[in-house]
Amino acid sequence: MEFEQLRANHPLYIMYSSGTTGVPKCIVHGAVGTLVQHIKELWLHTDLKRDDTIFYYTTCGWMMWNWLVSSLTAGAKVLLFDGSPFHPHPGALWEMARDEQVSIFGTSAKYLAAIEKAGVKPRRAMI
C-alpha cells in the first residue's frame, strides 16, 4: 500500500440532497471537515466512548453509514446489520441490540413508526 498526503479539503465523497427543499443537488464533502464534524457529533453530542457498541440502522447508501464508520475514531465497536429489520420478525433489531450489548442505538422515525404499527415493544425485547 502507498499512502499519499492530501490537502485538508480533498474530496472525501459526494452526497446528494434529498430534494425536500427543491431540486436534489450533489454536495462535495472534504476529508478533514467531514472527520471533524463526525468527531464533534460522536464524541461530544453522542458521548461515544471506547467501551460503547454503536449501531445505526442504515444502508451504505445513506449518509448515516459514513457517520457510523467514523465511530471507529473513538475506538468504539461498530455493529452493522444487512437485511430487513423485520426478518425474521419485527423485534429482530431490538433482540440483536440486547444480545450484542448495544449502548447507542440509532434509527429513523419511519422505522419507529413501522414497529409501533407492528405492535413491537422495544423494552420487552430488551429484557
mmCIF file with all atom_site columns, C-alpha atoms in Angstrom:
data_model
loop_
_atom_site.group_PDB
_atom_site.id
_atom_site.type_symbol
_atom_site.label_atom_id
_atom_site.label_alt_id
_atom_site.label_comp_id
_atom_site.label_asym_id
_atom_site.label_entity_id
_atom_site.label_seq_id
_atom_site.pdbx_PDB_ins_code
_atom_site.Cartn_x
_atom_site.Cartn_y
_atom_site.Cartn_z
_atom_site.occupancy
_atom_site.B_iso_or_equiv
_atom_site.pdbx_formal_charge
_atom_site.auth_seq_id
_atom_site.auth_comp_id
_atom_site.auth_asym_id
_atom_site.auth_atom_id
_atom_site.pdbx_PDB_model_num
ATOM 1   C CA . MET A 1 1   ? 0.000   0.000   0.000  1.00 0.00 ? 1   MET A CA 1
ATOM 2   C CA . GLU A 1 2   ? 1.097   3.518   -0.694 1.00 0.00 ? 2   GLU A CA 1
ATOM 3   C CA . PHE A 1 3   ? -0.182  6.477   1.289  1.00 0.00 ? 3   PHE A CA 1
ATOM 4   C CA . GLU A 1 4   ? -0.280  9.987   -0.077 1.00 0.00 ? 4   GLU A CA 1
ATOM 5   C CA . GLN A 1 5   ? -0.553  13.277  1.832  1.00 0.00 ? 5   GLN A CA 1
ATOM 6   C CA . LEU A 1 6   ? -3.589  15.167  0.561  1.00 0.00 ? 6   LEU A CA 1
ATOM 7   C CA . ARG A 1 7   ? -4.989  18.648  1.181  1.00 0.00 ? 7   ARG A CA 1
ATOM 8   C CA . ALA A 1 8   ? -7.416  19.014  4.088  1.00 0.00 ? 8   ALA A CA 1
ATOM 9   C CA . ASN A 1 9   ? -10.233 19.902  1.702  1.00 0.00 ? 9   ASN A CA 1
ATOM 10  C CA . HIS A 1 10  ? -9.526  16.964  -0.612 1.00 0.00 ? 10  HIS A CA 1
ATOM 11  C CA . PRO A 1 11  ? -12.894 15.487  -1.665 1.00 0.00 ? 11  PRO A CA 1
ATOM 12  C CA . LEU A 1 12  ? -13.912 12.553  0.512  1.00 0.00 ? 12  LEU A CA 1
ATOM 13  C CA . TYR A 1 13  ? -17.253 11.748  -1.071 1.00 0.00 ? 13  TYR A CA 1
ATOM 14  C CA . ILE A 1 14  ? -20.205 13.262  -2.862 1.00 0.00 ? 14  ILE A CA 1
ATOM 15  C CA . MET A 1 15  ? -23.577 13.139  -1.121 1.00 0.00 ? 15  MET A CA 1
ATOM 16  C CA . TYR A 1 16  ? -26.887 14.092  -2.686 1.00 0.00 ? 16  TYR A CA 1
ATOM 17  C CA . SER A 1 17  ? -29.536 16.209  -1.020 1.00 0.00 ? 17  SER A CA 1
ATOM 18  C CA . SER A 1 18  ? -32.981 14.677  -0.706 1.00 0.00 ? 18  SER A CA 1
ATOM 19  C CA . GLY A 1 19  ? -34.688 17.365  -2.747 1.00 0.00 ? 19  GLY A CA 1
ATOM 20  C CA . THR A 1 20  ? -37.172 18.224  0.012  1.00 0.00 ? 20  THR A CA 1
ATOM 21  C CA . THR A 1 21  ? -36.433 21.940  -0.380 1.00 0.00 ? 21  THR A CA 1
ATOM 22  C CA . GLY A 1 22  ? -36.019 21.986  -4.152 1.00 0.00 ? 22  GLY A CA 1
ATOM 23  C CA . VAL A 1 23  ? -34.198 20.114  -6.869 1.00 0.00 ? 23  VAL A CA 1
ATOM 24  C CA . PRO A 1 24  ? -31.793 17.466  -5.461 1.00 0.00 ? 24  PRO A CA 1
ATOM 25  C CA . LYS A 1 25  ? -28.183 18.563  -5.680 1.00 0.00 ? 25  LYS A CA 1
ATOM 26  C CA . CYS A 1 26  ? -24.810 16.955  -5.165 1.00 0.00 ? 26  CYS A CA 1
ATOM 27  C CA . ILE A 1 27  ? -22.582 18.250  -2.388 1.00 0.00 ? 27  ILE A CA 1
ATOM 28  C CA . VAL A 1 28  ? -18.850 17.510  -2.250 1.00 0.00 ? 28  VAL A CA 1
ATOM 29  C CA . HIS A 1 29  ? -17.618 16.876  1.294  1.00 0.00 ? 29  HIS A CA 1
ATOM 30  C CA . GLY A 1 30  ? -13.962 17.456  2.172  1.00 0.00 ? 30  GLY A CA 1
ATOM 31  C CA . ALA A 1 31  ? -11.947 14.911  4.145  1.00 0.00 ? 31  ALA A CA 1
ATOM 32  C CA . VAL A 1 32  ? -10.893 16.873  7.235  1.00 0.00 ? 32  VAL A CA 1
ATOM 33  C CA . GLY A 1 33  ? -14.099 18.915  7.538  1.00 0.00 ? 33  GLY A CA 1
ATOM 34  C CA . THR A 1 34  ? -16.163 15.737  7.465  1.00 0.00 ? 34  THR A CA 1
ATOM 35  C CA . LEU A 1 35  ? -13.950 13.983  10.004 1.00 0.00 ? 35  LEU A CA 1
ATOM 36  C CA . VAL A 1 36  ? -14.008 16.952  12.401 1.00 0.00 ? 36  VAL A CA 1
ATOM 37  C CA . GLN A 1 37  ? -17.800 17.215  12.112 1.00 0.00 ? 37  GLN A CA 1
ATOM 38  C CA . HIS A 1 38  ? -18.257 13.483  12.749 1.00 0.00 ? 38  HIS A CA 1
ATOM 39  C CA . ILE A 1 39  ? -15.891 13.513  15.743 1.00 0.00 ? 39  ILE A CA 1
ATOM 40  C CA . LYS A 1 40  ? -17.750 16.504  17.196 1.00 0.00 ? 40  LYS A CA 1
ATOM 41  C CA . GLU A 1 41  ? -21.121 14.779  16.796 1.00 0.00 ? 41  GLU A CA 1
ATOM 42  C CA . LEU A 1 42  ? -19.951 11.380  18.010 1.00 0.00 ? 42  LEU A CA 1
ATOM 43  C CA . TRP A 1 43  ? -17.605 12.304  20.859 1.00 0.00 ? 43  TRP A CA 1
ATOM 44  C CA . LEU A 1 44  ? -19.383 15.409  22.181 1.00 0.00 ? 44  LEU A CA 1
ATOM 45  C CA . HIS A 1 45  ? -23.059 15.146  21.194 1.00 0.00 ? 45  HIS A CA 1
ATOM 46  C CA . THR A 1 46  ? -23.413 11.360  21.410 1.00 0.00 ? 46  THR A CA 1
ATOM 47  C CA . ASP A 1 47  ? -20.815 10.913  24.188 1.00 0.00 ? 47  ASP A CA 1
ATOM 48  C CA . LEU A 1 48  ? -19.367 7.928   22.341 1.00 0.00 ? 48  LEU A CA 1
ATOM 49  C CA . LYS A 1 49  ? -16.621 6.163   24.288 1.00 0.00 ? 49  LYS A CA 1
ATOM 50  C CA . ARG A 1 50  ? -14.191 3.305   23.649 1.00 0.00 ? 50  ARG A CA 1
ATOM 51  C CA . ASP A 1 51  ? -16.306 0.820   25.628 1.00 0.00 ? 51  ASP A CA 1
ATOM 52  C CA . ASP A 1 52  ? -19.504 1.592   23.656 1.00 0.00 ? 52  ASP A CA 1
ATOM 53  C CA . THR A 1 53  ? -21.079 -0.552  20.972 1.00 0.00 ? 53  THR A CA 1
ATOM 54  C CA . ILE A 1 54  ? -22.836 1.675   18.466 1.00 0.00 ? 54  ILE A CA 1
ATOM 55  C CA . PHE A 1 55  ? -25.476 0.615   15.977 1.00 0.00 ? 55  PHE A CA 1
ATOM 56  C CA . TYR A 1 56  ? -27.382 2.674   13.459 1.00 0.00 ? 56  TYR A CA 1
ATOM 57  C CA . TYR A 1 57  ? -29.940 1.003   11.235 1.00 0.00 ? 57  TYR A CA 1
ATOM 58  C CA . THR A 1 58  ? -28.945 2.328   7.830  1.00 0.00 ? 58  THR A CA 1
ATOM 59  C CA . THR A 1 59  ? -27.850 1.305   4.366  1.00 0.00 ? 59  THR A CA 1
ATOM 60  C CA . CYS A 1 60  ? -24.402 2.055   2.957  1.00 0.00 ? 60  CYS A CA 1
ATOM 61  C CA . GLY A 1 61  ? -26.083 4.483   0.537  1.00 0.00 ? 61  GLY A CA 1
ATOM 62  C CA . TRP A 1 62  ? -27.353 6.768   3.299  1.00 0.00 ? 62  TRP A CA 1
ATOM 63  C CA . MET A 1 63  ? -25.106 9.392   4.885  1.00 0.00 ? 63  MET A CA 1
ATOM 64  C CA . MET A 1 64  ? -25.524 7.857   8.354  1.00 0.00 ? 64  MET A CA 1
ATOM 65  C CA . TRP A 1 65  ? -23.398 4.893   7.249  1.00 0.00 ? 65  TRP A CA 1
ATOM 66  C CA . ASN A 1 66  ? -20.412 7.237   6.825  1.00 0.00 ? 66  ASN A CA 1
ATOM 67  C CA . TRP A 1 67  ? -21.130 8.739   10.251 1.00 0.00 ? 67  TRP A CA 1
ATOM 68  C CA . LEU A 1 68  ? -21.303 5.265   11.784 1.00 0.00 ? 68  LEU A CA 1
ATOM 69  C CA . VAL A 1 69  ? -17.950 4.261   10.313 1.00 0.00 ? 69  VAL A CA 1
ATOM 70  C CA . SER A 1 70  ? -16.420 7.388   11.867 1.00 0.00 ? 70  SER A CA 1
ATOM 71  C CA . SER A 1 71  ? -17.292 5.866   15.268 1.00 0.00 ? 71  SER A CA 1
ATOM 72  C CA . LEU A 1 72  ? -14.060 3.924   14.899 1.00 0.00 ? 72  LEU A CA 1
ATOM 73  C CA . THR A 1 73  ? -12.202 7.173   15.711 1.00 0.00 ? 73  THR A CA 1
ATOM 74  C CA . ALA A 1 74  ? -13.384 6.792   19.314 1.00 0.00 ? 74  ALA A CA 1
ATOM 75  C CA . GLY A 1 75  ? -12.308 3.161   19.408 1.00 0.00 ? 75  GLY A CA 1
ATOM 76  C CA . ALA A 1 76  ? -15.926 2.048   19.778 1.00 0.00 ? 76  ALA A CA 1
ATOM 77  C CA . LYS A 1 77  ? -17.279 -1.208  18.420 1.00 0.00 ? 77  LYS A CA 1
ATOM 78  C CA . VAL A 1 78  ? -19.471 -0.729  15.353 1.00 0.00 ? 78  VAL A CA 1
ATOM 79  C CA . LEU A 1 79  ? -22.309 -3.145  14.762 1.00 0.00 ? 79  LEU A CA 1
ATOM 80  C CA . LEU A 1 80  ? -23.572 -3.462  11.193 1.00 0.00 ? 80  LEU A CA 1
ATOM 81  C CA . PHE A 1 81  ? -26.798 -5.084  10.035 1.00 0.00 ? 81  PHE A CA 1
ATOM 82  C CA . ASP A 1 82  ? -27.552 -6.196  6.499  1.00 0.00 ? 82  ASP A CA 1
ATOM 83  C CA . GLY A 1 83  ? -31.093 -7.081  5.580  1.00 0.00 ? 83  GLY A CA 1
ATOM 84  C CA . SER A 1 84  ? -34.683 -6.415  6.507  1.00 0.00 ? 84  SER A CA 1
ATOM 85  C CA . PRO A 1 85  ? -35.172 -5.125  10.071 1.00 0.00 ? 85  PRO A CA 1
ATOM 86  C CA . PHE A 1 86  ? -38.375 -7.183  10.181 1.00 0.00 ? 86  PHE A CA 1
ATOM 87  C CA . HIS A 1 87  ? -36.723 -10.543 9.467  1.00 0.00 ? 87  HIS A CA 1
ATOM 88  C CA . PRO A 1 88  ? -37.324 -12.995 10.979 1.00 0.00 ? 88  PRO A CA 1
ATOM 89  C CA . HIS A 1 89  ? -39.818 -10.887 12.998 1.00 0.00 ? 89  HIS A CA 1
ATOM 90  C CA . PRO A 1 90  ? -40.474 -7.173  13.743 1.00 0.00 ? 90  PRO A CA 1
ATOM 91  C CA . GLY A 1 91  ? -38.492 -7.160  17.034 1.00 0.00 ? 91  GLY A CA 1
ATOM 92  C CA . ALA A 1 92  ? -35.321 -8.612  15.499 1.00 0.00 ? 92  ALA A CA 1
ATOM 93  C CA . LEU A 1 93  ? -33.191 -5.427  15.771 1.00 0.00 ? 93  LEU A CA 1
ATOM 94  C CA . TRP A 1 94  ? -34.043 -4.988  19.441 1.00 0.00 ? 94  TRP A CA 1
ATOM 95  C CA . GLU A 1 95  ? -33.108 -8.572  20.240 1.00 0.00 ? 95  GLU A CA 1
ATOM 96  C CA . MET A 1 96  ? -29.846 -8.093  18.334 1.00 0.00 ? 96  MET A CA 1
ATOM 97  C CA . ALA A 1 97  ? -29.173 -4.911  20.323 1.00 0.00 ? 97  ALA A CA 1
ATOM 98  C CA . ARG A 1 98  ? -29.750 -6.800  23.557 1.00 0.00 ? 98  ARG A CA 1
ATOM 99  C CA . ASP A 1 99  ? -27.611 -9.779  22.549 1.00 0.00 ? 99  ASP A CA 1
ATOM 100 C CA . GLU A 1 100 ? -24.734 -7.591  21.302 1.00 0.00 ? 100 GLU A CA 1
ATOM 101 C CA . GLN A 1 101 ? -24.983 -5.175  24.262 1.00 0.00 ? 101 GLN A CA 1
ATOM 102 C CA . VAL A 1 102 ? -25.542 -2.118  22.076 1.00 0.00 ? 102 VAL A CA 1
ATOM 103 C CA . SER A 1 103 ? -25.144 1.040   24.149 1.00 0.00 ? 103 SER A CA 1
ATOM 104 C CA . ILE A 1 104 ? -26.059 3.509   21.367 1.00 0.00 ? 104 ILE A CA 1
ATOM 105 C CA . PHE A 1 105 ? -28.940 2.566   19.056 1.00 0.00 ? 105 PHE A CA 1
ATOM 106 C CA . GLY A 1 106 ? -29.709 4.815   16.110 1.00 0.00 ? 106 GLY A CA 1
ATOM 107 C CA . THR A 1 107 ? -32.602 4.550   13.696 1.00 0.00 ? 107 THR A CA 1
ATOM 108 C CA . SER A 1 108 ? -35.172 6.554   11.762 1.00 0.00 ? 108 SER A CA 1
ATOM 109 C CA . ALA A 1 109 ? -38.618 7.873   12.578 1.00 0.00 ? 109 ALA A CA 1
ATOM 110 C CA . LYS A 1 110 ? -40.001 5.723   9.757  1.00 0.00 ? 110 LYS A CA 1
ATOM 111 C CA . TYR A 1 111 ? -38.648 2.540   11.380 1.00 0.00 ? 111 TYR A CA 1
ATOM 112 C CA . LEU A 1 112 ? -40.045 3.544   14.778 1.00 0.00 ? 112 LEU A CA 1
ATOM 113 C CA . ALA A 1 113 ? -43.470 4.185   13.230 1.00 0.00 ? 113 ALA A CA 1
ATOM 114 C CA . ALA A 1 114 ? -43.339 0.791   11.494 1.00 0.00 ? 114 ALA A CA 1
ATOM 115 C CA . ILE A 1 115 ? -42.532 -1.145  14.676 1.00 0.00 ? 115 ILE A CA 1
ATOM 116 C CA . GLU A 1 116 ? -45.209 0.766   16.563 1.00 0.00 ? 116 GLU A CA 1
ATOM 117 C CA . LYS A 1 117 ? -47.715 -0.264  13.899 1.00 0.00 ? 117 LYS A CA 1
ATOM 118 C CA . ALA A 1 118 ? -46.465 -3.869  14.179 1.00 0.00 ? 118 ALA A CA 1
ATOM 119 C CA . GLY A 1 119 ? -47.009 -3.790  17.957 1.00 0.00 ? 119 GLY A CA 1
ATOM 120 C CA . VAL A 1 120 ? -43.340 -4.155  18.900 1.00 0.00 ? 120 VAL A CA 1
ATOM 121 C CA . LYS A 1 121 ? -42.474 -3.062  22.444 1.00 0.00 ? 121 LYS A CA 1
ATOM 122 C CA . PRO A 1 122 ? -38.677 -2.468  22.467 1.00 0.00 ? 122 PRO A CA 1
ATOM 123 C CA . ARG A 1 123 ? -38.436 -2.526  26.247 1.00 0.00 ? 123 ARG A CA 1
ATOM 124 C CA . ARG A 1 124 ? -39.891 -6.052  26.284 1.00 0.00 ? 124 ARG A CA 1
ATOM 125 C CA . ALA A 1 125 ? -37.449 -7.187  23.578 1.00 0.00 ? 125 ALA A CA 1
ATOM 126 C CA . MET A 1 126 ? -34.506 -5.837  25.614 1.00 0.00 ? 126 MET A CA 1
ATOM 127 C CA . ILE A 1 127 ? -35.279 -7.965  28.697 1.00 0.00 ? 127 ILE A CA 1
#
